PDB file of C-alpha atoms in Angstrom:
ATOM      1  CA  UNK S   1     -30.380  48.200  25.440  1.00  0.00           C
ATOM      2  CA  UNK S   2     -31.145  45.452  22.916  1.00  0.00           C
ATOM      3  CA  UNK S   3     -28.293  44.315  20.733  1.00  0.00           C
ATOM      4  CA  UNK S   4     -28.402  42.864  17.258  1.00  0.00           C
ATOM      5  CA  UNK S   5     -28.515  39.081  17.463  1.00  0.00           C
ATOM      6  CA  UNK S   6     -26.972  38.443  14.072  1.00  0.00           C
ATOM      7  CA  UNK S   7     -30.077  36.508  12.939  1.00  0.00           C
ATOM      8  CA  UNK S   8     -31.561  39.178  10.744  1.00  0.00           C
ATOM      9  CA  UNK S   9     -31.001  39.672   7.047  1.00  0.00           C
ATOM     10  CA  UNK S  10     -28.390  42.037   5.726  1.00  0.00           C
ATOM     11  CA  UNK S  11     -26.982  42.333   2.247  1.00  0.00           C
ATOM     12  CA  UNK S  12     -27.548  43.198  -1.359  1.00  0.00           C
ATOM     13  CA  UNK S  13     -31.129  42.525  -2.566  1.00  0.00           C
ATOM     14  CA  UNK S  14     -29.856  41.924  -6.109  1.00  0.00           C
ATOM     15  CA  UNK S  15     -28.184  38.714  -4.915  1.00  0.00           C
ATOM     16  CA  UNK S  16     -31.608  37.126  -4.332  1.00  0.00           C
ATOM     17  CA  UNK S  17     -33.138  35.841  -7.597  1.00  0.00           C
ATOM     18  CA  UNK S  18     -36.913  35.574  -8.011  1.00  0.00           C
ATOM     19  CA  UNK S  19     -36.680  31.768  -7.872  1.00  0.00           C
ATOM     20  CA  UNK S  20     -35.568  32.013  -4.231  1.00  0.00           C
ATOM     21  CA  UNK S  21     -39.067  33.207  -3.367  1.00  0.00           C
ATOM     22  CA  UNK S  22     -41.079  30.583  -5.269  1.00  0.00           C
ATOM     23  CA  UNK S  23     -42.780  29.521  -2.020  1.00  0.00           C
ATOM     24  CA  UNK S  24     -43.065  32.995  -0.500  1.00  0.00           C
ATOM     25  CA  UNK S  25     -40.655  35.247   1.355  1.00  0.00           C
ATOM     26  CA  UNK S  26     -39.540  35.656   4.964  1.00  0.00           C
ATOM     27  CA  UNK S  27     -38.022  38.692   6.630  1.00  0.00           C
ATOM     28  CA  UNK S  28     -37.104  39.731  10.148  1.00  0.00           C
ATOM     29  CA  UNK S  29     -36.796  42.840  12.230  1.00  0.00           C
ATOM     30  CA  UNK S  30     -33.287  44.160  12.851  1.00  0.00           C
ATOM     31  CA  UNK S  31     -32.730  42.137  16.052  1.00  0.00           C
ATOM     32  CA  UNK S  32     -34.340  38.984  14.616  1.00  0.00           C
ATOM     33  CA  UNK S  33     -36.984  38.662  17.360  1.00  0.00           C
ATOM     34  CA  UNK S  34     -39.911  39.085  14.932  1.00  0.00           C
ATOM     35  CA  UNK S  35     -40.225  37.068  11.738  1.00  0.00           C
ATOM     36  CA  UNK S  36     -42.800  37.683   9.003  1.00  0.00           C
ATOM     37  CA  UNK S  37     -43.517  35.239   6.182  1.00  0.00           C
ATOM     38  CA  UNK S  38     -45.485  36.191   3.072  1.00  0.00           C
ATOM     39  CA  UNK S  39     -47.336  33.161   1.695  1.00  0.00           C
ATOM     40  CA  UNK S  40     -47.453  34.198  -1.944  1.00  0.00           C
ATOM     41  CA  UNK S  41     -45.414  32.138  -4.403  1.00  0.00           C
ATOM     42  CA  UNK S  42     -46.174  34.690  -7.130  1.00  0.00           C
ATOM     43  CA  UNK S  43     -44.903  37.748  -5.279  1.00  0.00           C
ATOM     44  CA  UNK S  44     -42.405  38.612  -8.007  1.00  0.00           C
ATOM     45  CA  UNK S  45     -44.130  36.988 -10.980  1.00  0.00           C
ATOM     46  CA  UNK S  46     -47.832  37.900 -10.985  1.00  0.00           C
ATOM     47  CA  UNK S  47     -49.019  41.474 -10.630  1.00  0.00           C
ATOM     48  CA  UNK S  48     -51.785  42.167  -8.173  1.00  0.00           C
ATOM     49  CA  UNK S  49     -55.095  43.476  -9.471  1.00  0.00           C
ATOM     50  CA  UNK S  50     -54.633  46.978 -10.842  1.00  0.00           C
ATOM     51  CA  UNK S  51     -55.669  49.515  -8.181  1.00  0.00           C
ATOM     52  CA  UNK S  52     -57.531  51.310 -10.996  1.00  0.00           C
ATOM     53  CA  UNK S  53     -59.047  48.692 -13.278  1.00  0.00           C
ATOM     54  CA  UNK S  54     -60.372  51.385 -15.638  1.00  0.00           C
ATOM     55  CA  UNK S  55     -56.859  52.072 -16.884  1.00  0.00           C
ATOM     56  CA  UNK S  56     -53.833  50.136 -18.055  1.00  0.00           C
ATOM     57  CA  UNK S  57     -50.827  51.368 -16.041  1.00  0.00           C
ATOM     58  CA  UNK S  58     -48.711  50.795 -19.138  1.00  0.00           C
ATOM     59  CA  UNK S  59     -50.892  51.609 -22.165  1.00  0.00           C
ATOM     60  CA  UNK S  60     -48.001  51.070 -24.589  1.00  0.00           C
ATOM     61  CA  UNK S  61     -47.372  47.501 -23.453  1.00  0.00           C
ATOM     62  CA  UNK S  62     -47.321  44.699 -25.995  1.00  0.00           C
ATOM     63  CA  UNK S  63     -49.492  41.817 -24.720  1.00  0.00           C
ATOM     64  CA  UNK S  64     -47.540  39.328 -26.871  1.00  0.00           C
ATOM     65  CA  UNK S  65     -44.166  40.185 -25.337  1.00  0.00           C
ATOM     66  CA  UNK S  66     -42.727  38.702 -22.168  1.00  0.00           C
ATOM     67  CA  UNK S  67     -44.456  40.159 -19.131  1.00  0.00           C
ATOM     68  CA  UNK S  68     -42.643  42.805 -17.150  1.00  0.00           C
ATOM     69  CA  UNK S  69     -41.643  41.977 -13.588  1.00  0.00           C
ATOM     70  CA  UNK S  70     -44.607  42.039 -11.252  1.00  0.00           C
ATOM     71  CA  UNK S  71     -45.401  45.321  -9.570  1.00  0.00           C
ATOM     72  CA  UNK S  72     -46.937  44.576  -6.211  1.00  0.00           C
ATOM     73  CA  UNK S  73     -45.674  47.086  -3.694  1.00  0.00           C
ATOM     74  CA  UNK S  74     -46.811  50.582  -2.954  1.00  0.00           C
ATOM     75  CA  UNK S  75     -45.159  53.715  -1.687  1.00  0.00           C
ATOM     76  CA  UNK S  76     -46.709  55.989   0.896  1.00  0.00           C
ATOM     77  CA  UNK S  77     -45.611  59.599   1.335  1.00  0.00           C
ATOM     78  CA  UNK S  78     -47.955  60.519   4.212  1.00  0.00           C
ATOM     79  CA  UNK S  79     -46.241  62.121   7.202  1.00  0.00           C
ATOM     80  CA  UNK S  80     -47.056  59.215   9.528  1.00  0.00           C
ATOM     81  CA  UNK S  81     -45.651  56.534   7.205  1.00  0.00           C
ATOM     82  CA  UNK S  82     -42.554  58.662   6.675  1.00  0.00           C
ATOM     83  CA  UNK S  83     -42.110  58.913  10.442  1.00  0.00           C
ATOM     84  CA  UNK S  84     -42.648  55.209  11.117  1.00  0.00           C
ATOM     85  CA  UNK S  85     -40.242  54.261   8.307  1.00  0.00           C
ATOM     86  CA  UNK S  86     -37.616  56.811   9.304  1.00  0.00           C
ATOM     87  CA  UNK S  87     -37.323  57.839   5.667  1.00  0.00           C
ATOM     88  CA  UNK S  88     -38.817  60.126   3.032  1.00  0.00           C
ATOM     89  CA  UNK S  89     -41.144  57.344   1.835  1.00  0.00           C
ATOM     90  CA  UNK S  90     -42.457  54.050   3.169  1.00  0.00           C
ATOM     91  CA  UNK S  91     -42.189  50.924   0.973  1.00  0.00           C
ATOM     92  CA  UNK S  92     -45.225  48.752   1.690  1.00  0.00           C
ATOM     93  CA  UNK S  93     -47.141  45.701   0.549  1.00  0.00           C
ATOM     94  CA  UNK S  94     -50.907  45.493   1.059  1.00  0.00           C
ATOM     95  CA  UNK S  95     -52.308  41.986   1.292  1.00  0.00           C
ATOM     96  CA  UNK S  96     -54.992  39.927   3.042  1.00  0.00           C
ATOM     97  CA  UNK S  97     -54.053  39.102   6.656  1.00  0.00           C
ATOM     98  CA  UNK S  98     -54.182  35.371   5.937  1.00  0.00           C
ATOM     99  CA  UNK S  99     -51.413  35.742   3.320  1.00  0.00           C
ATOM    100  CA  UNK S 100     -48.796  36.521   5.988  1.00  0.00           C
ATOM    101  CA  UNK S 101     -47.680  34.966   9.259  1.00  0.00           C
ATOM    102  CA  UNK S 102     -46.033  36.928  12.058  1.00  0.00           C
ATOM    103  CA  UNK S 103     -43.859  34.869  14.398  1.00  0.00           C
ATOM    104  CA  UNK S 104     -43.109  36.604  17.697  1.00  0.00           C
ATOM    105  CA  UNK S 105     -42.151  33.877  20.197  1.00  0.00           C
ATOM    106  CA  UNK S 106     -40.711  36.326  22.728  1.00  0.00           C
ATOM    107  CA  UNK S 107     -43.612  38.780  22.672  1.00  0.00           C
ATOM    108  CA  UNK S 108     -41.530  41.621  21.232  1.00  0.00           C
ATOM    109  CA  UNK S 109     -44.229  43.178  19.047  1.00  0.00           C
ATOM    110  CA  UNK S 110     -45.643  46.450  20.324  1.00  0.00           C
ATOM    111  CA  UNK S 111     -48.536  48.381  18.776  1.00  0.00           C
ATOM    112  CA  UNK S 112     -49.048  52.103  18.469  1.00  0.00           C
ATOM    113  CA  UNK S 113     -52.651  53.227  17.887  1.00  0.00           C
ATOM    114  CA  UNK S 114     -52.400  56.074  15.373  1.00  0.00           C
ATOM    115  CA  UNK S 115     -55.521  58.253  15.312  1.00  0.00           C
ATOM    116  CA  UNK S 116     -54.021  61.326  13.597  1.00  0.00           C
ATOM    117  CA  UNK S 117     -53.935  59.896  10.075  1.00  0.00           C
ATOM    118  CA  UNK S 118     -54.294  61.521   6.677  1.00  0.00           C
ATOM    119  CA  UNK S 119     -57.237  59.241   5.892  1.00  0.00           C
ATOM    120  CA  UNK S 120     -58.997  60.172   9.131  1.00  0.00           C
ATOM    121  CA  UNK S 121     -59.248  56.472  10.071  1.00  0.00           C
ATOM    122  CA  UNK S 122     -57.145  54.856  12.824  1.00  0.00           C
ATOM    123  CA  UNK S 123     -54.162  52.682  11.961  1.00  0.00           C
ATOM    124  CA  UNK S 124     -52.588  50.148  14.340  1.00  0.00           C
ATOM    125  CA  UNK S 125     -48.834  50.274  13.716  1.00  0.00           C
ATOM    126  CA  UNK S 126     -46.843  47.247  14.919  1.00  0.00           C
ATOM    127  CA  UNK S 127     -43.116  47.396  15.583  1.00  0.00           C
ATOM    128  CA  UNK S 128     -40.482  45.380  17.430  1.00  0.00           C
ATOM    129  CA  UNK S 129     -40.130  46.550  21.028  1.00  0.00           C
ATOM    130  CA  UNK S 130     -36.517  45.359  21.058  1.00  0.00           C
ATOM    131  CA  UNK S 131     -35.034  47.113  18.037  1.00  0.00           C
ATOM    132  CA  UNK S 132     -37.847  49.520  17.071  1.00  0.00           C
ATOM    133  CA  UNK S 133     -38.136  48.142  13.544  1.00  0.00           C
ATOM    134  CA  UNK S 134     -41.552  48.753  11.905  1.00  0.00           C
ATOM    135  CA  UNK S 135     -43.292  45.474  11.019  1.00  0.00           C
ATOM    136  CA  UNK S 136     -46.807  46.155   9.727  1.00  0.00           C
ATOM    137  CA  UNK S 137     -49.872  48.358   9.898  1.00  0.00           C
ATOM    138  CA  UNK S 138     -53.538  47.426  10.248  1.00  0.00           C
ATOM    139  CA  UNK S 139     -55.641  50.244   8.809  1.00  0.00           C
ATOM    140  CA  UNK S 140     -59.259  50.383   9.967  1.00  0.00           C
ATOM    141  CA  UNK S 141     -60.275  51.572   6.499  1.00  0.00           C
ATOM    142  CA  UNK S 142     -59.101  48.241   5.003  1.00  0.00           C
ATOM    143  CA  UNK S 143     -60.633  45.477   7.165  1.00  0.00           C
ATOM    144  CA  UNK S 144     -59.001  42.068   6.773  1.00  0.00           C
ATOM    145  CA  UNK S 145     -55.887  43.607   5.197  1.00  0.00           C
ATOM    146  CA  UNK S 146     -52.433  44.364   6.521  1.00  0.00           C
ATOM    147  CA  UNK S 147     -49.708  46.620   5.207  1.00  0.00           C
ATOM    148  CA  UNK S 148     -46.298  45.023   5.581  1.00  0.00           C
ATOM    149  CA  UNK S 149     -43.289  47.305   5.950  1.00  0.00           C
ATOM    150  CA  UNK S 150     -41.049  45.961   3.210  1.00  0.00           C
ATOM    151  CA  UNK S 151     -37.711  47.068   4.660  1.00  0.00           C
ATOM    152  CA  UNK S 152     -37.628  43.868   6.738  1.00  0.00           C
ATOM    153  CA  UNK S 153     -37.547  41.634   3.653  1.00  0.00           C
ATOM    154  CA  UNK S 154     -34.599  40.626   1.456  1.00  0.00           C
ATOM    155  CA  UNK S 155     -36.300  41.958  -1.705  1.00  0.00           C
ATOM    156  CA  UNK S 156     -39.019  44.514  -2.330  1.00  0.00           C
ATOM    157  CA  UNK S 157     -41.460  44.173  -5.247  1.00  0.00           C
ATOM    158  CA  UNK S 158     -41.507  47.129  -7.618  1.00  0.00           C
ATOM    159  CA  UNK S 159     -44.266  49.565  -6.651  1.00  0.00           C
ATOM    160  CA  UNK S 160     -47.498  49.576  -8.638  1.00  0.00           C
ATOM    161  CA  UNK S 161     -48.896  52.691  -6.954  1.00  0.00           C
ATOM    162  CA  UNK S 162     -48.170  55.465  -4.520  1.00  0.00           C
ATOM    163  CA  UNK S 163     -50.451  57.298  -2.117  1.00  0.00           C
ATOM    164  CA  UNK S 164     -50.095  60.791  -0.705  1.00  0.00           C
ATOM    165  CA  UNK S 165     -48.023  61.590  -3.805  1.00  0.00           C
ATOM    166  CA  UNK S 166     -49.001  65.247  -3.355  1.00  0.00           C
ATOM    167  CA  UNK S 167     -46.921  65.160  -0.148  1.00  0.00           C
ATOM    168  CA  UNK S 168     -43.661  64.153  -1.855  1.00  0.00           C
ATOM    169  CA  UNK S 169     -40.583  66.295  -1.378  1.00  0.00           C
ATOM    170  CA  UNK S 170     -39.796  68.408  -4.436  1.00  0.00           C
ATOM    171  CA  UNK S 171     -36.450  66.642  -4.880  1.00  0.00           C
ATOM    172  CA  UNK S 172     -37.902  63.106  -4.988  1.00  0.00           C
ATOM    173  CA  UNK S 173     -37.502  61.386  -8.352  1.00  0.00           C
ATOM    174  CA  UNK S 174     -40.604  60.232 -10.195  1.00  0.00           C
ATOM    175  CA  UNK S 175     -41.174  56.481 -10.305  1.00  0.00           C
ATOM    176  CA  UNK S 176     -42.113  55.388 -13.812  1.00  0.00           C
ATOM    177  CA  UNK S 177     -45.236  53.413 -14.724  1.00  0.00           C
ATOM    178  CA  UNK S 178     -47.081  53.591 -11.409  1.00  0.00           C
ATOM    179  CA  UNK S 179     -50.481  54.928 -10.466  1.00  0.00           C
ATOM    180  CA  UNK S 180     -50.263  57.938  -8.169  1.00  0.00           C
ATOM    181  CA  UNK S 181     -52.978  59.174  -5.833  1.00  0.00           C
ATOM    182  CA  UNK S 182     -52.854  62.708  -4.427  1.00  0.00           C
ATOM    183  CA  UNK S 183     -53.750  61.396  -0.991  1.00  0.00           C
ATOM    184  CA  UNK S 184     -55.560  58.140  -0.140  1.00  0.00           C
ATOM    185  CA  UNK S 185     -55.531  54.987  -2.242  1.00  0.00           C
ATOM    186  CA  UNK S 186     -58.365  55.015  -4.758  1.00  0.00           C
ATOM    187  CA  UNK S 187     -58.876  58.773  -4.437  1.00  0.00           C
ATOM    188  CA  UNK S 188     -58.019  61.580  -6.823  1.00  0.00           C
ATOM    189  CA  UNK S 189     -55.072  60.843  -9.080  1.00  0.00           C
ATOM    190  CA  UNK S 190     -51.969  62.955  -9.428  1.00  0.00           C
TER     191      UNK S 190
END
């Protein structure tokens, strides 16, 4: 049985100011064997392109006021993401593969090929073989992109969108000012 090495992050995410991540952000799996670095100095300051450019996610915003904190993450409520996250929702970040580095010197990363997905397209789900922590997904429907599992990082960007929102539990609170898709990203809205 693998034991926690003490290398991985624990603690209160509110103790990490945005300035700490001016050069990007690094997180680890629970045992510390796998390290992932996001190479995006604007992770908490610049929003990503709106997943629906035909609409302003906050139509009442004042363009002359200070910008709101960046919304970069996304939530997924599909059954498979819920299972891999071990929770009622998966907090994710979609980005180009070249914007992240995975360091796995001991060869701990394992991959599960998931063919029974809500999108109908396979997803390669990577996790640490030592502690079981989910690391990232590579969806076939988004070539050149990865979906990082944000629980391994010290801070999580506010979500800009959610997919499979129609699959939420009735008791889940609504997240304000995000774009919701009934199922897949870019599909029919909630």
